[in-house]
Amino acid sequence: MMFFVFILTLLGMYLLFISTEKYRSPKSTGHFKSLAQKYYSLLRILAFLLFALSGFILIKKYGFSIGFVSWWIFATPLTFLLILWLNPLKPSKTSSKSSI
């Protein structure tokens, strides 16, 4: 059951990634990307429904407080990893001005 909830949450995160402006850039080509450009609002709604379904399954199995907290613990690292995957960290180019 927990694996199924994990997959639902991961799929919801991926659908949110597909519906972002960065993924739907006009330069990109491909059949799947053109569908994402056309139905991006539907993809967002589907992603949030997947989040709600995974949260509902956990709440139904473990009770409201523990189910919500366990869903939150599943969603937080996935969100962080998705942000790192979308925006690779690069060192910033700042001048080294010392205040001394």
JSON list of C-alpha atoms in Angstrom, two decimals:
[
{"chain": "A", "resi": 1, "resn": "MET", "atom": "CA", "xyz": [0.00, 0.00, 0.00]},
{"chain": "A", "resi": 2, "resn": "MET", "atom": "CA", "xyz": [2.79, 2.43, 0.88]},
{"chain": "A", "resi": 3, "resn": "PHE", "atom": "CA", "xyz": [4.52, 1.75, -2.43]},
{"chain": "A", "resi": 4, "resn": "PHE", "atom": "CA", "xyz": [1.30, 2.54, -4.29]},
{"chain": "A", "resi": 5, "resn": "VAL", "atom": "CA", "xyz": [0.98, 5.85, -2.43]},
{"chain": "A", "resi": 6, "resn": "PHE", "atom": "CA", "xyz": [4.62, 6.62, -3.20]},
{"chain": "A", "resi": 7, "resn": "ILE", "atom": "CA", "xyz": [4.02, 5.97, -6.91]},
{"chain": "A", "resi": 8, "resn": "LEU", "atom": "CA", "xyz": [0.88, 8.16, -6.91]},
{"chain": "A", "resi": 9, "resn": "THR", "atom": "CA", "xyz": [2.78, 11.02, -5.27]},
{"chain": "A", "resi": 10, "resn": "LEU", "atom": "CA", "xyz": [5.72, 10.62, -7.64]},
{"chain": "A", "resi": 11, "resn": "LEU", "atom": "CA", "xyz": [3.40, 10.57, -10.66]},
{"chain": "A", "resi": 12, "resn": "GLY", "atom": "CA", "xyz": [1.69, 13.72, -9.40]},
{"chain": "A", "resi": 13, "resn": "MET", "atom": "CA", "xyz": [5.05, 15.46, -9.09]},
{"chain": "A", "resi": 14, "resn": "TYR", "atom": "CA", "xyz": [5.99, 14.39, -12.61]},
{"chain": "A", "resi": 15, "resn": "LEU", "atom": "CA", "xyz": [2.71, 15.71, -14.00]},
{"chain": "A", "resi": 16, "resn": "LEU", "atom": "CA", "xyz": [3.38, 19.04, -12.32]},
{"chain": "A", "resi": 17, "resn": "PHE", "atom": "CA", "xyz": [6.83, 19.05, -13.92]},
{"chain": "A", "resi": 18, "resn": "ILE", "atom": "CA", "xyz": [5.31, 18.42, -17.34]},
{"chain": "A", "resi": 19, "resn": "SER", "atom": "CA", "xyz": [2.89, 21.30, -16.90]},
{"chain": "A", "resi": 20, "resn": "THR", "atom": "CA", "xyz": [5.61, 23.88, -16.05]},
{"chain": "A", "resi": 21, "resn": "GLU", "atom": "CA", "xyz": [6.58, 26.69, -18.41]},
{"chain": "A", "resi": 22, "resn": "LYS", "atom": "CA", "xyz": [10.15, 25.39, -18.60]},
{"chain": "A", "resi": 23, "resn": "TYR", "atom": "CA", "xyz": [8.99, 22.05, -20.02]},
{"chain": "A", "resi": 24, "resn": "ARG", "atom": "CA", "xyz": [6.37, 23.59, -22.31]},
{"chain": "A", "resi": 25, "resn": "SER", "atom": "CA", "xyz": [8.78, 25.94, -24.06]},
{"chain": "A", "resi": 26, "resn": "PRO", "atom": "CA", "xyz": [7.91, 26.62, -27.71]},
{"chain": "A", "resi": 27, "resn": "LYS", "atom": "CA", "xyz": [11.35, 25.43, -28.81]},
{"chain": "A", "resi": 28, "resn": "SER", "atom": "CA", "xyz": [10.69, 21.89, -27.67]},
{"chain": "A", "resi": 29, "resn": "THR", "atom": "CA", "xyz": [9.28, 19.37, -30.08]},
{"chain": "A", "resi": 30, "resn": "GLY", "atom": "CA", "xyz": [7.74, 15.96, -29.77]},
{"chain": "A", "resi": 31, "resn": "HIS", "atom": "CA", "xyz": [4.29, 14.44, -29.54]},
{"chain": "A", "resi": 32, "resn": "PHE", "atom": "CA", "xyz": [4.20, 14.22, -25.75]},
{"chain": "A", "resi": 33, "resn": "LYS", "atom": "CA", "xyz": [5.41, 17.80, -25.31]},
{"chain": "A", "resi": 34, "resn": "SER", "atom": "CA", "xyz": [2.80, 19.09, -27.73]},
{"chain": "A", "resi": 35, "resn": "LEU", "atom": "CA", "xyz": [0.11, 17.31, -25.72]},
{"chain": "A", "resi": 36, "resn": "ALA", "atom": "CA", "xyz": [1.51, 18.84, -22.54]},
{"chain": "A", "resi": 37, "resn": "GLN", "atom": "CA", "xyz": [1.34, 22.28, -24.14]},
{"chain": "A", "resi": 38, "resn": "LYS", "atom": "CA", "xyz": [-2.26, 21.74, -25.16]},
{"chain": "A", "resi": 39, "resn": "TYR", "atom": "CA", "xyz": [-3.61, 20.22, -21.93]},
{"chain": "A", "resi": 40, "resn": "TYR", "atom": "CA", "xyz": [-1.40, 21.76, -19.22]},
{"chain": "A", "resi": 41, "resn": "SER", "atom": "CA", "xyz": [-4.32, 22.84, -17.02]},
{"chain": "A", "resi": 42, "resn": "LEU", "atom": "CA", "xyz": [-5.78, 19.35, -17.20]},
{"chain": "A", "resi": 43, "resn": "LEU", "atom": "CA", "xyz": [-2.40, 17.89, -16.21]},
{"chain": "A", "resi": 44, "resn": "ARG", "atom": "CA", "xyz": [-2.26, 20.16, -13.16]},
{"chain": "A", "resi": 45, "resn": "ILE", "atom": "CA", "xyz": [-5.75, 19.15, -12.09]},
{"chain": "A", "resi": 46, "resn": "LEU", "atom": "CA", "xyz": [-4.86, 15.48, -12.53]},
{"chain": "A", "resi": 47, "resn": "ALA", "atom": "CA", "xyz": [-1.67, 15.95, -10.50]},
{"chain": "A", "resi": 48, "resn": "PHE", "atom": "CA", "xyz": [-3.56, 17.51, -7.60]},
{"chain": "A", "resi": 49, "resn": "LEU", "atom": "CA", "xyz": [-6.16, 14.75, -7.77]},
{"chain": "A", "resi": 50, "resn": "LEU", "atom": "CA", "xyz": [-3.35, 12.19, -7.50]},
{"chain": "A", "resi": 51, "resn": "PHE", "atom": "CA", "xyz": [-2.02, 14.03, -4.44]},
{"chain": "A", "resi": 52, "resn": "ALA", "atom": "CA", "xyz": [-5.48, 14.05, -2.90]},
{"chain": "A", "resi": 53, "resn": "LEU", "atom": "CA", "xyz": [-5.95, 10.35, -3.64]},
{"chain": "A", "resi": 54, "resn": "SER", "atom": "CA", "xyz": [-2.62, 9.38, -2.10]},
{"chain": "A", "resi": 55, "resn": "GLY", "atom": "CA", "xyz": [-3.39, 11.50, 0.96]},
{"chain": "A", "resi": 56, "resn": "PHE", "atom": "CA", "xyz": [-6.86, 9.95, 1.23]},
{"chain": "A", "resi": 57, "resn": "ILE", "atom": "CA", "xyz": [-5.43, 6.43, 1.07]},
{"chain": "A", "resi": 58, "resn": "LEU", "atom": "CA", "xyz": [-2.96, 7.17, 3.86]},
{"chain": "A", "resi": 59, "resn": "ILE", "atom": "CA", "xyz": [-5.61, 8.89, 5.99]},
{"chain": "A", "resi": 60, "resn": "LYS", "atom": "CA", "xyz": [-8.02, 5.99, 5.47]},
{"chain": "A", "resi": 61, "resn": "LYS", "atom": "CA", "xyz": [-5.38, 3.45, 6.46]},
{"chain": "A", "resi": 62, "resn": "TYR", "atom": "CA", "xyz": [-3.70, 5.19, 9.40]},
{"chain": "A", "resi": 63, "resn": "GLY", "atom": "CA", "xyz": [-6.14, 7.84, 10.63]},
{"chain": "A", "resi": 64, "resn": "PHE", "atom": "CA", "xyz": [-6.21, 11.56, 9.95]},
{"chain": "A", "resi": 65, "resn": "SER", "atom": "CA", "xyz": [-3.21, 12.86, 11.85]},
{"chain": "A", "resi": 66, "resn": "ILE", "atom": "CA", "xyz": [-0.76, 10.06, 11.10]},
{"chain": "A", "resi": 67, "resn": "GLY", "atom": "CA", "xyz": [-1.99, 9.72, 7.51]},
{"chain": "A", "resi": 68, "resn": "PHE", "atom": "CA", "xyz": [-1.53, 13.41, 6.79]},
{"chain": "A", "resi": 69, "resn": "VAL", "atom": "CA", "xyz": [1.90, 13.53, 8.41]},
{"chain": "A", "resi": 70, "resn": "SER", "atom": "CA", "xyz": [3.07, 10.44, 6.50]},
{"chain": "A", "resi": 71, "resn": "TRP", "atom": "CA", "xyz": [1.79, 11.93, 3.24]},
{"chain": "A", "resi": 72, "resn": "TRP", "atom": "CA", "xyz": [3.64, 15.17, 4.04]},
{"chain": "A", "resi": 73, "resn": "ILE", "atom": "CA", "xyz": [6.82, 13.20, 4.73]},
{"chain": "A", "resi": 74, "resn": "PHE", "atom": "CA", "xyz": [6.45, 11.44, 1.36]},
{"chain": "A", "resi": 75, "resn": "ALA", "atom": "CA", "xyz": [5.77, 14.65, -0.57]},
{"chain": "A", "resi": 76, "resn": "THR", "atom": "CA", "xyz": [8.46, 16.90, 0.91]},
{"chain": "A", "resi": 77, "resn": "PRO", "atom": "CA", "xyz": [11.60, 15.01, -0.26]},
{"chain": "A", "resi": 78, "resn": "LEU", "atom": "CA", "xyz": [10.03, 14.35, -3.65]},
{"chain": "A", "resi": 79, "resn": "THR", "atom": "CA", "xyz": [9.36, 18.06, -4.09]},
{"chain": "A", "resi": 80, "resn": "PHE", "atom": "CA", "xyz": [12.91, 18.91, -3.06]},
{"chain": "A", "resi": 81, "resn": "LEU", "atom": "CA", "xyz": [14.40, 16.37, -5.48]},
{"chain": "A", "resi": 82, "resn": "LEU", "atom": "CA", "xyz": [12.19, 17.61, -8.29]},
{"chain": "A", "resi": 83, "resn": "ILE", "atom": "CA", "xyz": [13.33, 21.19, -7.67]},
{"chain": "A", "resi": 84, "resn": "LEU", "atom": "CA", "xyz": [16.97, 20.09, -7.71]},
{"chain": "A", "resi": 85, "resn": "TRP", "atom": "CA", "xyz": [16.40, 18.13, -10.90]},
{"chain": "A", "resi": 86, "resn": "LEU", "atom": "CA", "xyz": [14.74, 21.09, -12.65]},
{"chain": "A", "resi": 87, "resn": "ASN", "atom": "CA", "xyz": [17.22, 23.73, -11.47]},
{"chain": "A", "resi": 88, "resn": "PRO", "atom": "CA", "xyz": [20.77, 22.38, -11.34]},
{"chain": "A", "resi": 89, "resn": "LEU", "atom": "CA", "xyz": [22.87, 24.18, -8.78]},
{"chain": "A", "resi": 90, "resn": "LYS", "atom": "CA", "xyz": [25.70, 26.22, -10.22]},
{"chain": "A", "resi": 91, "resn": "PRO", "atom": "CA", "xyz": [28.10, 28.45, -8.33]},
{"chain": "A", "resi": 92, "resn": "SER", "atom": "CA", "xyz": [27.08, 32.07, -8.47]},
{"chain": "A", "resi": 93, "resn": "LYS", "atom": "CA", "xyz": [29.42, 34.58, -10.07]},
{"chain": "A", "resi": 94, "resn": "THR", "atom": "CA", "xyz": [29.86, 37.19, -7.37]},
{"chain": "A", "resi": 95, "resn": "SER", "atom": "CA", "xyz": [32.75, 39.51, -6.88]},
{"chain": "A", "resi": 96, "resn": "SER", "atom": "CA", "xyz": [34.73, 39.00, -3.72]},
{"chain": "A", "resi": 97, "resn": "LYS", "atom": "CA", "xyz": [34.43, 42.31, -1.91]},
{"chain": "A", "resi": 98, "resn": "SER", "atom": "CA", "xyz": [35.75, 42.17, 1.58]},
{"chain": "A", "resi": 99, "resn": "SER", "atom": "CA", "xyz": [34.20, 44.42, 4.16]},
{"chain": "A", "resi": 100, "resn": "ILE", "atom": "CA", "xyz": [37.44, 44.73, 6.14]}
]
